[in-house]
Structure formats: structure tokens, C-alpha cells
GROMACS .gro file of C-alpha atoms in nm:
model
  298
    1MET     CA    1  -2.286   0.813   0.313
    2MET     CA    2  -1.932   0.900   0.413
    3LYS     CA    3  -1.857   1.180   0.660
    4LEU     CA    4  -1.546   1.397   0.651
    5TYR     CA    5  -1.432   1.593   0.956
    6ILE     CA    6  -1.156   1.852   0.974
    7LYS     CA    7  -1.078   1.963   1.328
    8ASP     CA    8  -1.424   1.842   1.441
    9GLN     CA    9  -1.593   2.040   1.162
   10MET     CA   10  -1.828   1.838   0.941
   11VAL     CA   11  -1.731   1.955   0.589
   12LEU     CA   12  -1.969   1.749   0.375
   13PRO     CA   13  -2.203   2.045   0.296
   14ALA     CA   14  -1.905   2.236   0.148
   15LEU     CA   15  -1.724   1.940  -0.007
   16GLY     CA   16  -1.672   1.953  -0.383
   17ARG     CA   17  -1.454   1.646  -0.434
   18ALA     CA   18  -1.265   1.399  -0.216
   19ALA     CA   19  -1.021   1.120  -0.300
   20LEU     CA   20  -0.861   0.867  -0.067
   21GLY     CA   21  -0.577   0.656  -0.203
   22LYS     CA   22  -0.281   0.438  -0.114
   23THR     CA   23  -0.021   0.234  -0.303
   24ARG     CA   24   0.210  -0.044  -0.185
   25SER     CA   25   0.510   0.178  -0.266
   26ASP     CA   26   0.390   0.441  -0.014
   27ALA     CA   27   0.374   0.411   0.362
   28ALA     CA   28   0.094   0.664   0.402
   29ALA     CA   29  -0.258   0.688   0.270
   30GLN     CA   30  -0.335   1.026   0.110
   31LEU     CA   31  -0.662   1.215   0.120
   32THR     CA   32  -0.727   1.517  -0.103
   33ALA     CA   33  -1.038   1.730  -0.073
   34SER     CA   34  -1.178   2.036  -0.248
   35ILE     CA   35  -1.360   2.259   0.000
   36LEU     CA   36  -1.593   2.519  -0.154
   37SER     CA   37  -1.638   2.868  -0.015
   38ALA     CA   38  -1.876   3.158  -0.078
   39PRO     CA   39  -1.776   3.454   0.142
   40ALA     CA   40  -2.070   3.667   0.027
   41ASP     CA   41  -2.329   3.399   0.110
   42THR     CA   42  -2.418   3.424   0.479
   43TYR     CA   43  -2.588   3.084   0.468
   44PHE     CA   44  -2.289   2.895   0.322
   45PRO     CA   45  -2.077   2.709   0.581
   46LYS     CA   46  -1.774   2.902   0.703
   47LEU     CA   47  -1.491   2.660   0.779
   48SER     CA   48  -1.161   2.718   0.955
   49LEU     CA   49  -0.880   2.527   0.780
   50ALA     CA   50  -0.512   2.518   0.876
   51ALA     CA   51  -0.207   2.301   0.817
   52GLY     CA   52  -0.179   2.044   1.093
   53ASP     CA   53  -0.555   2.013   1.152
   54PRO     CA   54  -0.668   1.655   1.223
   55VAL     CA   55  -0.872   1.486   0.948
   56ARG     CA   56  -1.111   1.194   0.990
   57LEU     CA   57  -1.311   1.006   0.728
   58LEU     CA   58  -1.597   0.781   0.843
   59ASP     CA   59  -1.800   0.543   0.630
   60GLY     CA   60  -2.180   0.523   0.635
   61GLY     CA   61  -2.169   0.289   0.935
   62GLY     CA   62  -1.954   0.527   1.141
   63ARG     CA   63  -1.635   0.321   1.100
   64GLU     CA   64  -1.317   0.526   1.076
   65ARG     CA   65  -1.149   0.479   0.737
   66PHE     CA   66  -0.884   0.753   0.757
   67LEU     CA   67  -0.714   0.937   1.040
   68GLY     CA   68  -0.443   1.187   0.963
   69SER     CA   69  -0.362   1.555   0.942
   70VAL     CA   70  -0.353   1.835   0.685
   71HIS     CA   71  -0.007   1.878   0.530
   72GLU     CA   72  -0.088   2.131   0.259
   73ILE     CA   73  -0.361   2.383   0.180
   74ARG     CA   74  -0.390   2.556  -0.156
   75ARG     CA   75  -0.644   2.838  -0.155
   76THR     CA   76  -0.827   2.952  -0.466
   77GLU     CA   77  -1.099   3.206  -0.536
   78GLY     CA   78  -1.370   2.942  -0.500
   79GLY     CA   79  -1.235   2.761  -0.196
   80ALA     CA   80  -0.939   2.549  -0.092
   81VAL     CA   81  -0.775   2.219  -0.187
   82LEU     CA   82  -0.617   2.033   0.101
   83THR     CA   83  -0.388   1.731   0.113
   84ALA     CA   84  -0.376   1.513   0.422
   85TYR     CA   85  -0.173   1.203   0.511
   86ASP     CA   86  -0.229   0.935   0.769
   87ARG     CA   87   0.036   0.847   1.028
   88GLY     CA   88   0.228   0.629   0.786
   89VAL     CA   89   0.388   0.957   0.677
   90TYR     CA   90   0.616   0.927   0.981
   91LEU     CA   91   0.791   0.641   0.801
   92THR     CA   92   0.861   0.843   0.485
   93ARG     CA   93   0.944   1.176   0.649
   94ASN     CA   94   1.198   1.035   0.897
   95GLU     CA   95   1.546   0.933   0.783
   96LEU     CA   96   1.749   0.683   0.987
   97TYR     CA   97   2.116   0.595   0.987
   98GLY     CA   98   2.337   0.318   1.122
   99VAL     CA   99   2.332  -0.061   1.101
  100PHE     CA  100   2.011  -0.264   1.105
  101GLN     CA  101   2.043  -0.640   1.118
  102GLY     CA  102   1.835  -0.946   1.193
  103THR     CA  103   1.508  -1.078   1.060
  104GLY     CA  104   1.249  -0.842   0.918
  105ALA     CA  105   1.067  -0.840   1.251
  106GLN     CA  106   1.388  -0.759   1.440
  107ILE     CA  107   1.478  -0.476   1.203
  108ALA     CA  108   1.122  -0.343   1.230
  109ALA     CA  109   1.162  -0.340   1.609
  110GLN     CA  110   1.491  -0.149   1.578
  111ALA     CA  111   1.335   0.109   1.344
  112ALA     CA  112   1.024   0.148   1.561
  113GLU     CA  113   1.240   0.209   1.867
  114ARG     CA  114   1.436   0.484   1.692
  115LEU     CA  115   1.113   0.646   1.577
  116GLY     CA  116   0.949   0.617   1.917
  117LEU     CA  117   0.663   0.410   1.774
  118PRO     CA  118   0.505   0.105   1.937
  119LEU     CA  119   0.550  -0.216   1.737
  120GLY     CA  120   0.233  -0.395   1.632
  121GLU     CA  121   0.183  -0.707   1.425
  122VAL     CA  122   0.482  -0.800   1.203
  123GLU     CA  123   0.482  -1.078   0.943
  124ASP     CA  124   0.821  -1.132   0.779
  125ASP     CA  125   0.993  -1.404   0.572
  126GLY     CA  126   1.227  -1.508   0.854
  127LEU     CA  127   1.541  -1.425   0.651
  128TRP     CA  128   1.837  -1.254   0.817
  129ARG     CA  129   1.956  -0.928   0.663
  130ARG     CA  130   2.215  -0.661   0.733
  131ILE     CA  131   2.134  -0.308   0.617
  132VAL     CA  132   2.394  -0.032   0.651
  133THR     CA  133   2.277   0.324   0.592
  134ARG     CA  134   2.450   0.656   0.650
  135ALA     CA  135   2.224   0.929   0.511
  136GLY     CA  136   1.924   0.984   0.291
  137ARG     CA  137   1.740   0.658   0.369
  138SER     CA  138   1.385   0.687   0.495
  139ALA     CA  139   1.257   0.448   0.759
  140PHE     CA  140   1.012   0.317   0.500
  141SER     CA  141   1.283   0.227   0.247
  142ILE     CA  142   1.480   0.045   0.518
  143LEU     CA  143   1.172  -0.149   0.622
  144ARG     CA  144   1.088  -0.232   0.261
  145GLU     CA  145   1.434  -0.383   0.211
  146ALA     CA  146   1.400  -0.572   0.540
  147VAL     CA  147   1.066  -0.741   0.468
  148GLY     CA  148   1.050  -0.753   0.086
  149GLU     CA  149   0.797  -0.630  -0.167
  150GLY     CA  150   0.503  -0.856  -0.088
  151ARG     CA  151   0.405  -0.698   0.243
  152GLU     CA  152   0.203  -0.398   0.351
  153ILE     CA  153   0.385  -0.148   0.575
  154ALA     CA  154   0.175   0.106   0.765
  155VAL     CA  155   0.113   0.285   1.094
  156GLU     CA  156  -0.222   0.182   1.243
  157ASN     CA  157  -0.359   0.307   1.573
  158GLY     CA  158  -0.020   0.467   1.635
  159ALA     CA  159   0.176   0.140   1.595
  160LEU     CA  160   0.402   0.012   1.316
  161VAL     CA  161   0.245  -0.292   1.147
  162ILE     CA  162   0.376  -0.512   0.864
  163ARG     CA  163   0.148  -0.775   0.710
  164ARG     CA  164   0.162  -1.020   0.428
  165ASN     CA  165  -0.093  -0.924   0.166
  166GLY     CA  166  -0.410  -1.116   0.230
  167GLY     CA  167  -0.738  -1.126   0.412
  168GLU     CA  168  -1.075  -1.238   0.288
  169PRO     CA  169  -1.105  -1.153  -0.085
  170VAL     CA  170  -1.355  -0.882  -0.177
  171PRO     CA  171  -1.566  -0.997  -0.475
  172LEU     CA  172  -1.557  -0.783  -0.788
  173ALA     CA  173  -1.917  -0.839  -0.893
  174PRO     CA  174  -1.941  -0.802  -1.275
  175GLU     CA  175  -2.249  -0.579  -1.248
  176ARG     CA  176  -2.051  -0.330  -1.035
  177VAL     CA  177  -1.748  -0.313  -1.267
  178LEU     CA  178  -1.732   0.005  -1.477
  179SER     CA  179  -1.407  -0.059  -1.669
  180VAL     CA  180  -1.120  -0.309  -1.681
  181SER     CA  181  -0.775  -0.329  -1.839
  182SER     CA  182  -0.528  -0.614  -1.786
  183GLN     CA  183  -0.180  -0.732  -1.879
  184ALA     CA  184   0.003  -1.066  -1.844
  185GLY     CA  185   0.376  -1.129  -1.879
  186ILE     CA  186   0.682  -1.332  -1.781
  187GLY     CA  187   0.927  -1.041  -1.778
  188GLU     CA  188   0.981  -1.073  -1.401
  189MET     CA  189   0.973  -1.451  -1.384
  190VAL     CA  190   1.236  -1.632  -1.175
  191ASN     CA  191   1.187  -2.008  -1.208
  192ARG     CA  192   1.522  -2.119  -1.066
  193CYS     CA  193   1.723  -1.965  -0.782
  194VAL     CA  194   2.065  -2.064  -0.652
  195VAL     CA  195   2.198  -1.939  -0.319
  196THR     CA  196   2.577  -1.946  -0.279
  197GLY     CA  197   2.790  -1.920   0.032
  198ARG     CA  198   3.082  -1.681   0.064
  199ASN     CA  199   3.309  -1.962  -0.050
  200GLY     CA  200   3.127  -1.968  -0.385
  201ARG     CA  201   2.971  -2.309  -0.331
  202THR     CA  202   2.600  -2.376  -0.371
  203ALA     CA  203   2.422  -2.359  -0.036
  204ALA     CA  204   2.071  -2.429  -0.169
  205SER     CA  205   1.859  -2.410  -0.481
  206ALA     CA  206   1.490  -2.405  -0.566
  207GLU     CA  207   1.293  -2.414  -0.889
  208ARG     CA  208   0.951  -2.426  -1.048
  209ALA     CA  209   0.993  -2.716  -1.285
  210GLY     CA  210   0.664  -2.657  -1.467
  211ASP     CA  211   0.756  -2.298  -1.551
  212ARG     CA  212   1.105  -2.402  -1.667
  213ARG     CA  213   0.956  -2.653  -1.909
  214ALA     CA  214   0.695  -2.407  -2.037
  215TYR     CA  215   0.904  -2.090  -2.071
  216GLY     CA  216   1.270  -2.187  -2.047
  217GLN     CA  217   1.504  -2.111  -1.759
  218PHE     CA  218   1.516  -1.773  -1.585
  219GLN     CA  219   1.770  -1.806  -1.304
  220LYS     CA  220   1.869  -1.580  -1.017
  221VAL     CA  221   2.183  -1.625  -0.806
  222LEU     CA  222   2.193  -1.484  -0.453
  223LEU     CA  223   2.460  -1.463  -0.187
  224GLN     CA  224   2.349  -1.628   0.137
  225SER     CA  225   2.238  -1.352   0.374
  226GLY     CA  226   2.176  -1.557   0.689
  227GLY     CA  227   1.897  -1.784   0.804
  228SER     CA  228   1.796  -2.078   0.590
  229PRO     CA  229   1.944  -2.070   0.236
  230ALA     CA  230   1.663  -2.302   0.120
  231ASP     CA  231   1.403  -2.049   0.239
  232GLN     CA  232   1.597  -1.768   0.073
  233ALA     CA  233   1.598  -1.953  -0.260
  234GLN     CA  234   1.228  -2.036  -0.237
  235GLU     CA  235   1.137  -1.676  -0.152
  236ALA     CA  236   1.306  -1.547  -0.470
  237LEU     CA  237   1.097  -1.759  -0.709
  238ARG     CA  238   0.839  -1.565  -0.908
  239GLY     CA  239   0.591  -1.692  -1.164
  240ARG     CA  240   0.399  -1.532  -1.448
  241THR     CA  241   0.256  -1.194  -1.351
  242MET     CA  242  -0.098  -1.083  -1.419
  243THR     CA  243  -0.184  -0.720  -1.351
  244ALA     CA  244  -0.509  -0.535  -1.398
  245ARG     CA  245  -0.674  -0.200  -1.335
  246ALA     CA  246  -1.045  -0.191  -1.258
  247GLU     CA  247  -1.292   0.084  -1.177
  248VAL     CA  248  -1.598  -0.025  -0.982
  249LEU     CA  249  -1.890   0.130  -0.799
  250GLY     CA  250  -1.754   0.257  -0.468
  251ASP     CA  251  -1.646  -0.008  -0.217
  252LEU     CA  252  -1.443   0.088   0.092
  253ALA     CA  253  -1.380  -0.281   0.162
  254LEU     CA  254  -1.121  -0.270  -0.117
  255ARG     CA  255  -0.795  -0.167   0.047
  256CYS     CA  256  -0.428  -0.160  -0.045
  257GLY     CA  257  -0.269  -0.486   0.071
  258GLY     CA  258  -0.601  -0.669   0.070
  259ARG     CA  259  -0.731  -0.915  -0.188
  260ALA     CA  260  -1.003  -0.915  -0.451
  261SER     CA  261  -1.167  -1.203  -0.637
  262ALA     CA  262  -1.284  -1.193  -0.999
  263SER     CA  263  -1.514  -1.439  -1.176
  264GLY     CA  264  -1.784  -1.449  -1.441
  265ALA     CA  265  -1.787  -1.440  -1.820
  266LEU     CA  266  -1.759  -1.059  -1.838
  267LEU     CA  267  -1.438  -1.046  -1.633
  268SER     CA  268  -1.282  -1.368  -1.765
  269GLY     CA  269  -1.317  -1.219  -2.114
  270TRP     CA  270  -1.064  -0.959  -1.999
  271GLY     CA  271  -0.836  -1.231  -1.860
  272LEU     CA  272  -0.948  -1.137  -1.509
  273GLU     CA  273  -1.009  -1.457  -1.314
  274GLY     CA  274  -0.912  -1.575  -0.965
  275ILE     CA  275  -0.769  -1.407  -0.655
  276TYR     CA  276  -0.564  -1.087  -0.681
  277THR     CA  277  -0.364  -0.870  -0.442
  278VAL     CA  278  -0.467  -0.503  -0.434
  279THR     CA  279  -0.146  -0.304  -0.487
  280ALA     CA  280  -0.309   0.039  -0.512
  281VAL     CA  281  -0.653   0.184  -0.446
  282GLU     CA  282  -0.828   0.519  -0.489
  283HIS     CA  283  -1.176   0.597  -0.357
  284LEU     CA  284  -1.334   0.900  -0.525
  285TRP     CA  285  -1.641   1.104  -0.427
  286GLU     CA  286  -1.738   1.356  -0.694
  287ASN     CA  287  -2.062   1.498  -0.834
  288GLY     CA  288  -2.271   1.272  -0.614
  289LEU     CA  289  -2.093   0.956  -0.737
  290PHE     CA  290  -1.871   0.720  -0.539
  291THR     CA  291  -1.627   0.505  -0.737
  292THR     CA  292  -1.324   0.293  -0.651
  293SER     CA  293  -1.023   0.227  -0.876
  294VAL     CA  294  -0.789  -0.061  -0.792
  295SER     CA  295  -0.460  -0.194  -0.926
  296LEU     CA  296  -0.445  -0.572  -0.902
  297GLU     CA  297  -0.162  -0.824  -0.919
  298GLN     CA  298  -0.162  -1.203  -0.934
   0.00000   0.00000   0.00000
């Protein structure tokens, strides 16, 4: 059973509903909780809640799954609804300006220094970039441009970390799946990429010959931005996309940026087969039930 603490107060006895979620387009995980109150009942827990209070969520084994702080409290007649964010919020709530250049790891180091954050593990594509920003750009948007879409950006244990989506896949056992929807398409396919130098000549090209034969050519042309043009061309290639949304019996092992595996006749009937990246997740505790909803991409 999960345990939720707000400023060292165990709130489970007064908890009506709790949801913990994160998407790849957000730097911070968000936790919302409905806390019940009964002022006239002397036996009902009396909790002190305030903006800025620390919030911790532990799983049944005592492992910390969320650490953040309360950013908003909305009080109602029957209690309060609070919204908390983990420390990834520092990346979205801080705007940076100036010139950032280098590989993704080097730009991450520059951003971390300006934010006063330690730099943890960084996995980038090795491409050189130059990002010029004057106003209105969050640290997260700068980092997203520096490392690309296929990486998870977060603050963990107080340090900025950037990882390629991966890890050991979490099985989606058919008997634990409550609902599934899926969609396949080639609308974002890039099966040939040409990188040109500033003189207009081709510096490198890459292609997926099988996809070109099957679907026709979908070409992208890029201006060389430093580093290896061959790597830049290869990085831009994108195949057929398969996306899905699944609701399963609660599983905290499913996390944004992680992977999930699907197999079995029930799931393959929905076109859900193979290894997927988890691009969004929401864990929900309500009415004694624990469920997990995931967005998947292949």
C-alpha cells in the first residue's frame, strides 16, 4: 500500500483521491491529492496544509516514488485539493537567456551551471548545436532543443539528468490490462535525409531503403549544424509510428521514459505487440482501487 506524507504528516486516513503523472513534454512529475476534512468530528484527522510543504510518496516497499512540494491548495467545504510538483519544476519555472552551444551534454552543463544545479547522467546524440535565446525560453525548452525529443529530462536527487528512453521493459500482462486503444501511421515518417553544408553541397545522406520501397520517399533536408553530418542525417530518420493508450491494474514500475512490452493474443488483436517507450503515465488511487494509464510509442 502506498503512503503519502505532507510535511511529515501521514495523510492516508484522510485521502480521498491521489494521482501521480508525468509526460515527456513536461520536466516535472505532478501529484494531485484530495484531502478530506470533517471539522465537527473530533476523531477525524486534523491536518496542517500550506503551499511550499514538502510532499513524499512511498510505495508498499518503502521506496520513494515522488519528492516535491505543494504549489497550490484549493480549499472546499469538504476538504482541500492540492497540487504538488517534483524538482523538475525548476526547469520549467526558470527562464534563461544568452548563447548555448556545443553538444547536448555541454549545453546541459551550461544550463545546470546557470541554474545552480549539479549535473548528473547525460546521454545525448553527440551533435553540435547553437541555441540563441533572449527572453521567454524556459531551461526545459532549451534542453529539449539541445538533446532532441527521444530523451527524458528530469531533476533526480537534486541533479539534472538526461537519459535516452530505455531500461528493462515492464511486461503488460494481458490479464492485468483493463482497456487498450491504438493507432498506427506514417504521417511523421522520414525515410531519407540529406544534410547540406553552408555552400549548398551535400555533406551526407542517410535512408531507410525498405521504407522508401514500401511507402514512397519522404525526405528531409537539414543544414549541417556541427559534428558528424552522417550522424545528423541518421538521427533524423523516422519510421512508421505506433501509438497506444492502455489502462492496467496499478504498477509503479511503469514510468515516463521507461519501456513496456506487450504480447499475447489479446493485445496483438489490438495491434499491440513488441517493445514500446512510455511517453506519459498516470497512477491513480481512488475508491480503494489502484490503476495505471500509460501512453506508448513504438
